XYZ file of C-alpha atoms in Angstrom:
624
model
C 79.125 -33.401 24.586
C 78.640 -36.946 23.282
C 81.532 -38.929 21.891
C 80.549 -41.513 19.308
C 82.113 -44.958 19.465
C 83.101 -46.165 16.010
C 82.001 -49.792 15.608
C 81.616 -52.085 12.568
C 77.843 -52.571 12.758
C 76.368 -51.171 9.545
C 73.906 -53.136 7.432
C 71.855 -51.905 4.504
C 68.653 -52.547 6.486
C 69.510 -49.571 8.723
C 68.911 -47.164 5.840
C 65.686 -48.927 4.886
C 64.428 -48.759 8.466
C 65.286 -45.044 8.557
C 63.189 -44.506 5.426
C 60.314 -46.453 6.956
C 60.575 -44.441 10.187
C 60.362 -41.196 8.176
C 57.170 -42.355 6.441
C 55.477 -44.192 9.340
C 57.005 -42.908 12.602
C 54.097 -44.297 14.633
C 55.213 -47.826 13.701
C 58.324 -47.531 15.909
C 58.498 -47.870 19.681
C 61.640 -48.023 21.834
C 63.798 -48.280 18.705
C 62.008 -51.371 17.362
C 59.253 -51.917 14.812
C 55.751 -52.094 16.320
C 54.190 -54.588 13.950
C 50.625 -53.988 15.070
C 50.974 -50.243 14.496
C 52.575 -50.840 11.095
C 49.758 -53.225 10.160
C 47.151 -50.617 11.159
C 48.946 -47.933 9.133
C 49.009 -50.099 5.996
C 45.336 -50.935 6.422
C 43.668 -51.873 3.149
C 47.030 -52.418 1.429
C 47.561 -55.646 3.362
C 46.711 -58.977 1.796
C 45.570 -62.057 3.663
C 47.312 -62.366 6.984
C 49.374 -65.284 8.219
C 52.249 -67.308 6.850
C 49.853 -69.713 5.160
C 48.423 -66.950 2.947
C 48.979 -67.646 -0.747
C 51.029 -65.155 -2.778
C 52.364 -65.203 -6.303
C 56.087 -65.801 -6.497
C 58.884 -68.344 -6.455
C 59.628 -70.234 -3.255
C 62.382 -72.743 -2.572
C 64.130 -74.354 0.421
C 66.426 -71.804 2.075
C 64.879 -68.637 0.615
C 64.071 -67.090 3.989
C 67.596 -67.776 5.245
C 69.069 -66.341 2.051
C 67.094 -63.121 2.546
C 68.287 -62.861 6.125
C 71.850 -63.510 4.995
C 71.747 -60.339 2.884
C 70.859 -58.288 5.967
C 73.414 -59.948 8.245
C 76.380 -57.590 8.762
C 79.814 -58.726 7.700
C 82.463 -59.403 10.310
C 85.265 -58.714 7.866
C 86.927 -55.728 6.254
C 88.885 -54.885 3.107
C 92.660 -54.796 3.451
C 94.860 -52.938 0.914
C 97.288 -55.168 -0.984
C 99.975 -52.674 -1.923
C 102.133 -53.594 -4.900
C 99.601 -55.815 -6.679
C 97.997 -53.023 -8.709
C 99.151 -50.360 -11.154
C 99.573 -46.618 -10.424
C 98.013 -47.263 -7.023
C 98.463 -43.767 -5.561
C 96.469 -42.000 -8.283
C 93.994 -44.536 -9.701
C 90.309 -44.739 -8.791
C 89.780 -48.260 -10.173
C 89.427 -51.115 -7.675
C 89.942 -54.863 -7.769
C 88.723 -56.669 -4.645
C 89.690 -60.243 -3.925
C 87.136 -62.003 -1.777
C 83.715 -63.601 -1.429
C 81.432 -61.197 -3.264
C 78.614 -61.589 -0.721
C 80.783 -60.258 2.091
C 82.342 -57.597 -0.146
C 78.929 -56.304 -1.250
C 77.966 -55.927 2.408
C 81.139 -54.014 3.210
C 80.602 -51.610 0.301
C 77.025 -50.731 1.268
C 77.692 -47.607 3.314
C 80.303 -46.107 0.976
C 78.729 -47.011 -2.372
C 74.967 -47.321 -1.791
C 73.205 -45.407 -4.574
C 76.499 -44.568 -6.317
C 76.993 -47.382 -8.851
C 75.620 -46.512 -12.292
C 76.048 -49.854 -14.023
C 76.526 -53.471 -12.921
C 77.372 -56.389 -15.183
C 77.821 -59.919 -13.847
C 78.485 -63.293 -15.436
C 77.644 -65.703 -12.571
C 77.908 -69.509 -12.622
C 75.256 -70.908 -14.973
C 74.476 -73.956 -12.797
C 75.520 -76.437 -15.467
C 76.026 -79.251 -12.969
C 79.775 -79.151 -13.622
C 80.533 -75.651 -12.374
C 80.644 -74.391 -8.801
C 78.277 -72.297 -6.735
C 79.036 -70.407 -3.548
C 78.313 -72.528 -0.497
C 77.120 -69.738 1.773
C 77.232 -70.616 5.453
C 74.139 -68.941 6.892
C 75.677 -68.659 10.364
C 79.307 -67.685 9.704
C 79.779 -66.757 6.012
C 83.100 -64.996 6.599
C 84.644 -68.001 8.328
C 84.015 -70.233 5.315
C 85.914 -67.781 3.137
C 88.803 -67.387 5.576
C 89.240 -71.148 5.774
C 89.649 -71.709 2.063
C 92.028 -68.764 1.649
C 94.326 -69.930 4.423
C 93.406 -67.152 6.873
C 91.950 -69.709 9.305
C 93.299 -72.967 10.686
C 90.048 -74.895 10.238
C 88.941 -76.654 7.098
C 86.407 -74.813 4.973
C 84.872 -74.865 1.537
C 82.992 -71.812 0.255
C 82.617 -73.453 -3.175
C 80.777 -76.646 -3.910
C 80.068 -78.652 -7.031
C 76.321 -78.411 -7.580
C 75.581 -81.735 -9.286
C 71.982 -82.656 -10.074
C 72.191 -85.923 -8.156
C 72.985 -84.093 -4.901
C 69.408 -82.786 -4.439
C 68.221 -79.152 -4.187
C 69.925 -78.466 -7.510
C 68.035 -75.263 -8.335
C 67.640 -74.245 -4.692
C 71.406 -74.160 -4.125
C 71.855 -71.847 -7.098
C 68.974 -69.575 -6.066
C 70.279 -69.351 -2.495
C 73.582 -68.197 -3.923
C 72.108 -65.574 -6.309
C 69.250 -64.131 -4.248
C 71.123 -62.280 -1.447
C 73.692 -60.960 -3.903
C 70.993 -59.455 -6.112
C 69.325 -57.835 -3.088
C 72.615 -56.205 -2.093
C 73.404 -55.196 -5.682
C 70.137 -53.279 -5.941
C 71.112 -51.161 -2.932
C 74.358 -50.152 -4.640
C 72.691 -48.967 -7.848
C 71.892 -45.288 -8.291
C 68.356 -44.218 -9.146
C 69.501 -43.978 -12.792
C 71.417 -47.244 -12.695
C 70.892 -50.615 -14.372
C 72.136 -54.178 -13.905
C 72.935 -56.702 -16.644
C 73.167 -60.439 -15.835
C 74.480 -63.073 -18.264
C 72.747 -66.450 -18.182
C 71.782 -69.394 -20.404
C 68.710 -71.620 -20.775
C 69.331 -73.626 -17.575
C 68.334 -70.924 -15.099
C 66.980 -67.961 -17.081
C 63.397 -68.724 -16.044
C 64.304 -68.789 -12.337
C 66.603 -65.773 -12.645
C 63.843 -63.735 -14.262
C 61.477 -64.490 -11.386
C 63.901 -63.624 -8.576
C 65.018 -60.462 -10.377
C 61.363 -59.464 -10.647
C 61.226 -59.857 -6.874
C 64.527 -58.113 -6.118
C 64.187 -55.208 -8.573
C 60.463 -55.127 -9.297
C 58.809 -56.506 -12.426
C 58.021 -52.935 -13.461
C 61.767 -52.240 -13.742
C 62.453 -54.929 -16.338
C 64.246 -53.381 -19.334
C 64.902 -56.236 -21.715
C 66.243 -59.700 -22.425
C 69.216 -59.463 -24.791
C 70.182 -62.472 -26.894
C 73.595 -62.955 -28.466
C 75.062 -65.749 -30.560
C 77.928 -67.434 -28.746
C 78.915 -69.891 -31.527
C 78.167 -70.630 -35.169
C 78.432 -74.432 -35.066
C 77.942 -77.161 -32.436
C 80.830 -78.084 -30.194
C 82.183 -81.622 -30.371
C 80.173 -82.841 -27.400
C 76.973 -81.424 -28.939
C 77.426 -82.662 -32.512
C 75.238 -85.740 -31.986
C 72.321 -83.756 -30.530
C 69.174 -83.120 -32.535
C 68.831 -79.593 -31.095
C 71.610 -77.370 -29.822
C 71.610 -73.808 -28.558
C 73.915 -71.248 -30.147
C 72.904 -68.370 -27.917
C 72.958 -66.957 -24.393
C 70.981 -64.206 -22.664
C 71.634 -60.996 -20.743
C 68.782 -59.837 -18.499
C 68.607 -56.096 -17.813
C 66.754 -54.383 -14.952
C 66.753 -50.763 -13.829
C 66.817 -49.516 -10.260
C 63.946 -47.188 -11.209
C 62.787 -47.527 -14.795
C 61.192 -44.080 -14.940
C 64.484 -42.359 -14.060
C 67.024 -44.767 -15.529
C 69.782 -43.183 -17.596
C 69.999 -45.705 -20.452
C 71.212 -44.116 -23.669
C 70.060 -44.845 -27.184
C 72.375 -46.435 -29.714
C 74.392 -43.775 -31.547
C 76.944 -43.910 -34.309
C 80.485 -44.224 -32.921
C 81.731 -41.458 -35.227
C 79.131 -39.112 -33.745
C 79.912 -39.640 -30.057
C 83.671 -40.268 -30.308
C 85.501 -37.535 -28.393
C 82.352 -36.016 -26.851
C 82.623 -37.026 -23.204
C 80.763 -34.218 -21.386
C 77.034 -34.705 -20.793
C 75.146 -31.406 -20.604
C 72.073 -30.790 -18.462
C 69.845 -31.140 -21.524
C 71.232 -34.601 -22.270
C 73.363 -33.506 -25.237
C 77.053 -34.436 -25.434
C 79.881 -31.936 -25.799
C 83.661 -31.787 -25.839
C 86.061 -29.172 -24.513
C 87.970 -27.109 -27.081
C 90.678 -24.484 -26.639
C 89.613 -20.974 -27.549
C 93.178 -20.198 -28.709
C 93.970 -21.385 -32.219
C 96.744 -23.995 -32.128
C 99.701 -23.973 -34.492
C 102.242 -21.278 -35.422
C 100.443 -20.753 -38.722
C 97.550 -19.168 -36.785
C 99.038 -15.716 -36.204
C 97.446 -12.517 -34.979
C 98.067 -10.940 -38.363
C 95.983 -13.632 -40.105
C 92.731 -12.603 -38.356
C 93.210 -9.304 -36.485
C 89.538 -9.270 -35.411
C 90.143 -12.423 -33.382
C 92.778 -10.700 -31.211
C 91.128 -9.210 -28.105
C 91.509 -9.512 -24.312
C 89.370 -11.684 -22.034
C 89.026 -11.359 -18.266
C 90.119 -14.462 -16.325
C 88.459 -15.539 -13.040
C 91.203 -13.779 -11.042
C 90.594 -10.498 -12.891
C 93.689 -10.568 -15.090
C 93.496 -9.873 -18.812
C 94.316 -12.795 -21.066
C 95.386 -12.466 -24.704
C 95.809 -15.351 -27.172
C 99.506 -15.805 -26.496
C 100.884 -19.317 -26.838
C 102.806 -20.752 -23.852
C 105.980 -20.175 -25.903
C 105.151 -16.471 -26.053
C 104.246 -15.885 -29.699
C 101.013 -14.135 -30.646
C 98.162 -16.341 -31.792
C 94.441 -15.677 -32.170
C 91.133 -16.870 -30.794
C 88.922 -19.342 -32.635
C 85.697 -17.461 -31.885
C 84.760 -13.802 -32.096
C 84.198 -11.857 -28.876
C 80.445 -11.759 -29.544
C 80.275 -15.549 -29.988
C 82.346 -16.087 -26.827
C 79.947 -13.903 -24.830
C 76.992 -15.914 -26.165
C 78.637 -19.163 -25.056
C 79.274 -17.657 -21.626
C 75.565 -16.863 -21.298
C 74.656 -20.414 -22.416
C 77.039 -22.072 -19.958
C 79.295 -23.312 -22.745
C 82.436 -21.395 -21.726
C 85.023 -22.435 -19.139
C 88.322 -21.289 -17.635
C 90.985 -23.808 -16.568
C 94.143 -22.927 -14.606
C 97.310 -24.269 -16.232
C 100.930 -23.969 -15.071
C 101.421 -21.004 -17.404
C 98.168 -19.223 -16.448
C 94.417 -19.198 -17.087
C 93.242 -20.740 -20.360
C 89.756 -20.189 -21.863
C 87.836 -23.131 -23.334
C 84.478 -23.492 -25.038
C 82.199 -26.520 -25.168
C 81.480 -27.809 -28.643
C 78.122 -29.591 -28.702
C 78.009 -32.874 -30.601
C 75.850 -33.104 -33.714
C 72.286 -33.888 -32.772
C 71.962 -37.634 -33.296
C 68.637 -38.836 -31.850
C 69.968 -42.404 -31.942
C 67.887 -45.526 -32.138
C 66.699 -48.066 -29.562
C 69.083 -50.896 -28.764
C 67.872 -54.168 -30.309
C 67.500 -57.133 -27.987
C 69.080 -59.342 -30.666
C 72.764 -58.392 -30.413
C 74.801 -58.697 -33.585
C 78.304 -57.680 -34.644
C 79.995 -58.909 -31.470
C 82.560 -61.641 -30.999
C 81.529 -65.213 -30.356
C 83.232 -67.451 -27.814
C 85.834 -68.530 -30.358
C 86.987 -64.994 -31.186
C 86.845 -63.917 -27.543
C 89.055 -66.840 -26.524
C 91.526 -66.047 -29.316
C 91.841 -62.421 -28.208
C 92.274 -63.503 -24.589
C 95.022 -65.955 -25.595
C 96.749 -63.191 -27.566
C 96.865 -61.021 -24.455
C 97.615 -63.786 -21.951
C 98.495 -67.326 -23.068
C 96.895 -70.586 -24.129
C 94.838 -72.641 -21.676
C 94.625 -70.080 -18.879
C 90.851 -69.525 -18.865
C 87.973 -71.145 -20.730
C 85.287 -69.141 -22.548
C 85.927 -65.542 -21.431
C 83.096 -63.176 -22.316
C 83.607 -61.065 -25.471
C 84.913 -57.594 -24.674
C 82.761 -55.899 -27.314
C 79.609 -57.574 -25.953
C 80.197 -56.079 -22.503
C 81.114 -52.725 -24.048
C 77.657 -52.431 -25.609
C 76.112 -52.524 -22.128
C 78.749 -50.165 -20.713
C 78.030 -47.585 -23.429
C 74.286 -48.067 -22.978
C 74.236 -47.532 -19.214
C 77.231 -45.373 -18.244
C 79.140 -42.244 -19.196
C 81.924 -40.025 -17.934
C 82.999 -40.616 -14.287
C 80.310 -43.235 -13.614
C 81.118 -46.147 -11.279
C 80.736 -49.527 -13.012
C 80.852 -52.857 -11.164
C 81.306 -56.568 -11.816
C 81.222 -58.809 -8.727
C 81.743 -62.060 -10.652
C 84.887 -60.748 -12.354
C 86.190 -64.089 -13.667
C 89.035 -63.512 -16.114
C 88.733 -59.702 -15.897
C 86.857 -59.056 -19.159
C 84.765 -56.302 -17.582
C 87.731 -54.265 -16.351
C 89.385 -54.416 -19.760
C 86.085 -53.445 -21.409
C 85.767 -50.344 -19.204
C 89.357 -49.245 -19.886
C 88.959 -49.650 -23.631
C 85.584 -47.858 -23.633
C 87.233 -44.919 -21.901
C 89.947 -44.885 -24.556
C 87.384 -44.717 -27.384
C 85.048 -42.035 -26.006
C 87.543 -40.302 -23.659
C 85.434 -41.199 -20.643
C 86.567 -41.435 -17.048
C 84.459 -44.388 -15.929
C 85.743 -46.214 -12.862
C 85.485 -49.948 -12.330
C 85.046 -52.052 -9.208
C 85.695 -55.751 -9.805
C 85.245 -58.509 -7.218
C 86.485 -62.075 -7.599
C 86.824 -65.016 -5.231
C 90.368 -66.452 -5.153
C 89.139 -69.801 -6.432
C 92.040 -72.226 -6.837
C 93.034 -73.244 -10.373
C 95.530 -75.788 -11.627
C 97.636 -73.494 -13.828
C 101.451 -73.305 -13.926
C 101.652 -69.508 -13.537
C 98.471 -68.802 -11.619
C 97.214 -70.116 -8.303
C 93.726 -68.604 -8.374
C 91.222 -67.083 -10.793
C 91.740 -63.702 -9.127
C 95.448 -63.945 -10.010
C 94.413 -64.410 -13.654
C 92.093 -61.390 -13.410
C 94.743 -59.103 -11.965
C 97.374 -60.138 -14.521
C 94.957 -59.624 -17.388
C 94.162 -56.093 -16.190
C 97.893 -55.335 -15.858
C 98.559 -56.530 -19.412
C 95.563 -54.664 -20.819
C 96.811 -51.480 -19.141
C 100.322 -52.020 -20.478
C 98.993 -52.414 -24.014
C 96.938 -49.228 -23.711
C 99.951 -47.332 -22.389
C 102.081 -48.503 -25.316
C 99.375 -47.305 -27.701
C 99.323 -43.952 -25.877
C 102.841 -43.187 -27.066
C 101.452 -42.525 -30.538
C 98.591 -40.299 -29.385
C 98.382 -36.558 -30.002
C 98.874 -33.878 -27.369
C 96.484 -34.396 -24.440
C 96.485 -30.755 -23.286
C 92.797 -30.346 -24.124
C 91.797 -32.923 -21.491
C 91.037 -32.019 -17.888
C 92.768 -35.083 -16.509
C 94.945 -37.801 -17.896
C 93.557 -41.265 -18.578
C 93.226 -43.481 -15.505
C 95.215 -46.570 -16.455
C 95.639 -48.183 -13.070
C 93.902 -50.078 -10.274
C 94.234 -50.745 -6.561
C 93.849 -54.174 -4.978
C 92.013 -54.926 -1.735
C 91.512 -58.306 -0.092
C 88.753 -59.523 2.201
C 90.019 -60.332 5.685
C 89.082 -60.208 9.331
C 87.979 -56.948 10.876
C 90.583 -54.984 12.807
C 88.123 -54.980 15.706
C 88.154 -57.751 18.258
C 85.133 -60.012 17.985
C 82.742 -59.671 20.946
C 81.670 -62.906 22.557
C 78.716 -63.112 24.952
C 79.781 -64.261 28.415
C 77.820 -67.211 29.822
C 79.855 -67.923 32.952
C 79.668 -66.648 36.524
C 83.250 -65.543 37.186
C 83.658 -61.831 37.910
C 87.362 -62.044 37.028
C 86.627 -63.441 33.586
C 83.931 -60.812 33.005
C 86.386 -58.028 33.888
C 88.760 -59.450 31.280
C 86.055 -59.013 28.652
C 85.604 -55.371 29.668
C 89.376 -54.853 29.434
C 89.184 -56.019 25.822
C 86.503 -53.425 25.099
C 88.887 -50.679 26.246
C 91.321 -51.763 23.530
C 88.942 -52.850 20.740
C 91.544 -53.339 17.997
C 93.225 -56.674 17.456
C 96.817 -57.181 18.506
C 99.332 -56.173 15.833
C 96.889 -53.988 13.850
C 98.321 -51.949 10.996
C 97.593 -48.284 10.355
C 96.746 -48.699 6.656
C 94.350 -51.574 7.382
C 92.495 -49.673 10.100
C 92.305 -46.597 7.850
C 90.585 -48.625 5.117
C 88.063 -49.973 7.613
C 87.414 -46.484 8.978
C 86.713 -45.235 5.429
C 84.095 -47.933 4.882
C 82.477 -47.372 8.287
C 82.318 -43.620 7.693
C 80.827 -43.933 4.223
C 83.924 -42.805 2.300
C 84.712 -44.708 -0.920
C 87.982 -46.594 -1.192
C 89.166 -44.248 -3.948
C 88.977 -41.229 -1.631
C 91.892 -38.805 -1.665
C 94.013 -39.426 1.440
C 96.810 -36.980 2.287
C 98.995 -36.269 5.301
C 98.334 -32.884 6.870
C 101.479 -30.762 6.893
C 102.816 -28.892 9.902
C 102.280 -31.521 12.599
C 105.514 -32.637 14.234
C 104.241 -34.876 17.022
C 101.339 -36.639 15.302
C 100.398 -37.990 11.895
C 97.070 -36.567 10.752
C 95.529 -37.946 7.556
C 92.895 -35.905 5.735
C 90.319 -37.797 3.638
C 88.129 -36.161 0.984
C 85.728 -37.562 -1.604
C 83.451 -36.016 -4.226
C 80.515 -38.117 -3.016
C 80.799 -36.984 0.635
C 79.973 -33.460 1.730
C 82.417 -33.279 4.637
C 86.052 -34.076 5.358
C 87.379 -36.904 7.496
C 90.488 -36.556 9.655
C 92.128 -39.670 11.077
C 94.891 -39.960 13.656
C 95.838 -43.444 14.847
C 98.719 -42.428 17.123
C 98.728 -43.724 20.702
C 98.706 -40.183 22.101
C 97.572 -36.911 20.518
C 99.479 -33.849 21.690
C 97.746 -30.664 22.856
C 99.571 -28.634 20.218
C 98.152 -30.962 17.548
C 94.605 -30.257 18.745
C 95.293 -26.518 18.709
C 96.657 -26.561 15.141
C 93.852 -28.642 13.642
C 91.793 -26.609 11.169
C 88.368 -28.211 11.538
C 84.929 -27.231 10.321
C 81.754 -28.042 12.241
C 80.708 -30.658 9.662
C 84.114 -32.410 9.678
C 84.625 -35.776 11.395
C 87.710 -36.576 13.462
C 88.513 -40.232 14.241
C 91.154 -41.388 16.709
C 91.836 -43.961 19.400
C 89.750 -43.442 22.525
C 92.847 -43.835 24.674
C 94.731 -41.159 22.709
C 92.680 -38.290 24.166
C 92.114 -36.988 27.654
C 88.567 -36.120 28.696
C 89.442 -32.436 28.363
C 90.760 -32.962 24.834
C 87.572 -34.800 23.891
C 85.528 -31.827 25.058
C 87.621 -29.392 23.048
C 87.466 -31.461 19.871
C 83.794 -32.302 20.294
C 82.923 -28.610 20.346
C 84.677 -28.037 16.991
C 83.632 -31.081 14.948
C 82.078 -34.544 15.145
C 84.401 -36.706 17.244
C 84.378 -40.479 16.861
C 86.733 -42.710 18.805
C 87.917 -46.293 18.463
């Protein structure tokens, strides 16, 4: 029996190497790539050999290092910040405070291929804004310095002025690794949208062709950001009133972009059928006391519930109602997969799926009209927050067009340049309109700002999301009965913050002292840092095991001597059990109900060799 050691070593290149090994196994020897064998296998597909060979593309100082930076594993982890979110125990929305490069790396194993839509509004490289000053050797340390988690001085942001040299290169080195990592997160039906202006659109288009493939280009959307020149542009002969949004698919031939439909057609139809049509769930029982059995006697008949019991159209209050459909029509919908049973507190309830009117829609135009300009977007932001908190937030209804185009019910949507939090608010409001259950992941660096009530931009983002949620909840008080919905609206979010890994950092030993070397081995026996917290280690274990941060975590009942936490997620086909107690009792091992595909994680020191054998025979055992 082999016991796996759980270590923070995952990078997205591991999956890519596994794919390559499956296609060209002869190109691997002793766990490494045999370049000569790979070159022979590719044969005629190779171009001119050597680094001096000429290829079409964009090159700049630092490109090779930027590519390597994307593949370099992070030495950090994501730590839950309890109390900073809303409805944290039930929500599936996430706000992550940290350097987005490191965060994207940490999300690779849990979210690779799971994100349906990405929208980002990165720095435009105006010469006055900031770009991320990525340290190619120790990127995490730069972030920890500026956020006060390290004693040394650091600066992950730098002003990219034109006079400093490498003006475009600095911006490209910032964008390139992030785009490479973003592509890995997208699903095969996913798409990414990137806001930009005239300063860097030409360079952005070229590097996105490289990162996503020119064949996956969808379109270049143009929207009008103002209707008259600003004061500092009034004396110019030519001024630009517009900005761009570049869109690329992960795989254009399978992308799930929807056509533009009339809001009155799709409103309320949140279920996407296998044929691509939309539907909504309707109760088979007629609502209202005016709908009595005596009104339509032919619509009073029994149906057989999944548990075999007979169900009549009684209301929960006990009075006799009637069905909406005849028995023959109900049977037809059952055959067509348009009938469902849902268990309520008062018993089984039959529902039917009402298919939306067939609206073929129309292609989305690349010239976007009927959205707010900067002036209106700023006014709406000020109404929600206050004056002078954030300059030029993106219009909510602009972002919503892309959300509706590229996502639907229960899709994961991401923005890793969250800024003022426009994207999160746009997702929440889209869900309110079409009754969707989209989930957002927003990432923002805690960049310092000089505001009376806010210390960082991420503080502004979180407060905006809280206020947007509060406003939606107030509006919910006037809504009709929500009984027809499977689940209630998700109006909440959890907060995580980038920090150091809970594992001790390994340092290569260069000396000759046996005593000092033994000390290093002692540290390996206790790999967690001193003073580690259970909730922090649990979050890191989830990411290392490929479980999303919105997984359902529950304490297993019936264990008196140990705390066992069960983790389940829709995207993962097995369960995860975690026990971080110093010792695991024999009776705990006996009571554990484990399946062969389940994974059990615990401290290495918590189990005897005999206990490891017993657990390893029943499930996959991984120890820390």
